[in-house]
Amino acid sequence: MPLPDIGRRTVLGAVAAAAPAALGLSAPASASPSAKKPRRLPGGGDLGPNVLVFDPSAPGIQAKLDEVFQQQESAQFGTGRYALLFKPGTYNGLNAQLGFYTSIMGLGLSPDDTTINGDVTVDAGWFNGNATQNFWRSAENLALVPVNGTNRWAVAQAAPFRRMHVRGGLNLSPTGYGWASGGYIADSRIDGQVGPYSQQQWYTRDSTIGSWLNGVWNMVFSGIEGAPAQSFPNPPYTTLDTTPVSREKPFLYVGGSEFRVFLPEKRTNARGVTWGNGTPRGTSLPLSQFYVAKPGVSAATLNQALAQGLHLLLTPGIYHLDQPIQVNRANTVVLGLGYATLVPDNGVTALRVADVDGVRLAGFLIDAGPVNSPTLLEIGPSGASRDHSANPTTVQDVFVRIGGAGAGKATTSIVVNSRHTIVDHTWVWRADHGTGVGWETNRADYGVVVNGDDVLCTGLFVEHFNKYDVQWNGQRGRTIFFQNEKAYDAPNQAAIQNGSVKGYAAYKVGDGVTAHEGWGLGSYCYYNVDPTIVQHSGFAAPNRSGVRFHDLLVVSLGGQGQYEHVINETGAPTSGTSTVPSTVVSYP
């Protein structure tokens, strides 16, 4: 089916060419008038074959949606990547079922500009009604009028639901109410009831809901109009009236006849959606200011585009990197579509950000390569100390995977050195299933290491690392919602021994930290190789008044391993084979 063309024009960037050295190119010892300068890279252009653009008059939309879903439904570690973009207007009678590596997005400035009278569905038929592996898919910037009054969104990790307006209810469980392990909602309005049912944990930020039905272990709300009252642990609701700092994810939209990228402004003490009064607040960039990258492009070309002053739009596909993508310019945007995936080869770091203001990284996956990378994503160089409070760097829906799709190794997945960075929804995952999985096969010691001061994480999912899943060394850090599972595959107690301590905490605050705060943090263990393993605690932190935690839990899944405490020496042990959380409401 031919798809409508939109904004497919090529224009040159408007900034001067960078020096050859800045582009990573060799220059002659003495400049020569005849020396060739690198060809300037164009901005804008076609979004490639895996970005499907629909308008309300297009025929065959449902057939195309079904074709993509059939390919992606069970392709958990496949290579297909798709973005489904809907121009503003009204679409009738659609059911967009989303499989792996599929993003569906409206192209208006407001979700209400693009209305689907129908559903955007995630279910778990491919996995016998178990939704715990419904990863890597997303919905964004649409209004839905569900056919039966309730839309089904039965997801697990790395499946954001952003800038959505559901004119009805939202069911977060699979058909049959099987297991589910999600999830994340932001900047959305659900007019009716949200029913998590079997969802073990969930984080909802800066949204409006009609009501919330129930909770299993860990339901966290910040900045939610209509949120249930604080009541952890029974029911397990952690409710903050506002979110301290937030800045919504950049998004593609149609302005006139062209694609543009909207950059929402920063909010402090945020509550409710950004788009409630029509046009959201922020700035906008034309696609001509982006280098539109296609799979197969070299890292050198991506860096040349950045050095020219272009932003990056990564179209769906897999990108192999033989050198780091280096973001040196303040306010640079790196936006992925359809789970564009960066694979660092030969042990390099996939992406590095300088200690500059306002960088926005969003919407892509980093897949570790078979040669160990010391780090995969670095936000700021070691020792970064500049104040970015007025214009922080944001990392949103950037997901990291070590193993699963093949052998991969990385000592540390994400390192945050820059102050005031906001990490808003990430899933950093050392794979527990798939290919290339084993205690040493996909070795990955640390998930997220925070060295910068004043860093905020909203929606932090980090799982299965060989040592600390999160190690926080910076001052005045804050985390709202944390979900963790310890590594399943530890071969024995000795393999996880941390000096005299039994096991590495899921979330470790450094001994020198004097101020830190966390709300709604959970850690689970499932030591299925050696169920006799004992984990001292899920959380470890200095015992001082400035280091505070609210609403912590640990749980042993079916008695496969046990926790002795929740945090430090505080909190009851998990008991026997009973999958019942041990909780601490306030620490110290």
PDB file of C-alpha atoms in Angstrom, residues 46 81 118 225 262 325 436 507 514 535-536 543:
ATOM      1  CA  ASP A  46      12.633  10.761   4.141  1.00  0.00           C
ATOM      2  CA  ARG A  81      11.558  -2.018  14.120  1.00  0.00           C
ATOM      3  CA  GLY A 118     -11.066   2.037  18.404  1.00  0.00           C
ATOM      4  CA  GLU A 225      -5.056  14.399  39.565  1.00  0.00           C
ATOM      5  CA  PHE A 262       8.299  19.678  19.747  1.00  0.00           C
ATOM      6  CA  ILE A 325      28.282   9.032  19.389  1.00  0.00           C
ATOM      7  CA  GLY A 436      23.754 -15.198  25.188  1.00  0.00           C
ATOM      8  CA  TYR A 507      20.016   0.061  45.385  1.00  0.00           C
ATOM      9  CA  THR A 514      24.705  13.011  53.285  1.00  0.00           C
ATOM     10  CA  GLN A 535      20.438 -11.646  50.307  1.00  0.00           C
ATOM     11  CA  HIS A 536      21.169  -9.419  53.319  1.00  0.00           C
ATOM     12  CA  ASN A 543      22.174   5.672  58.434  1.00  0.00           C
TER      13      ASN A 543
END
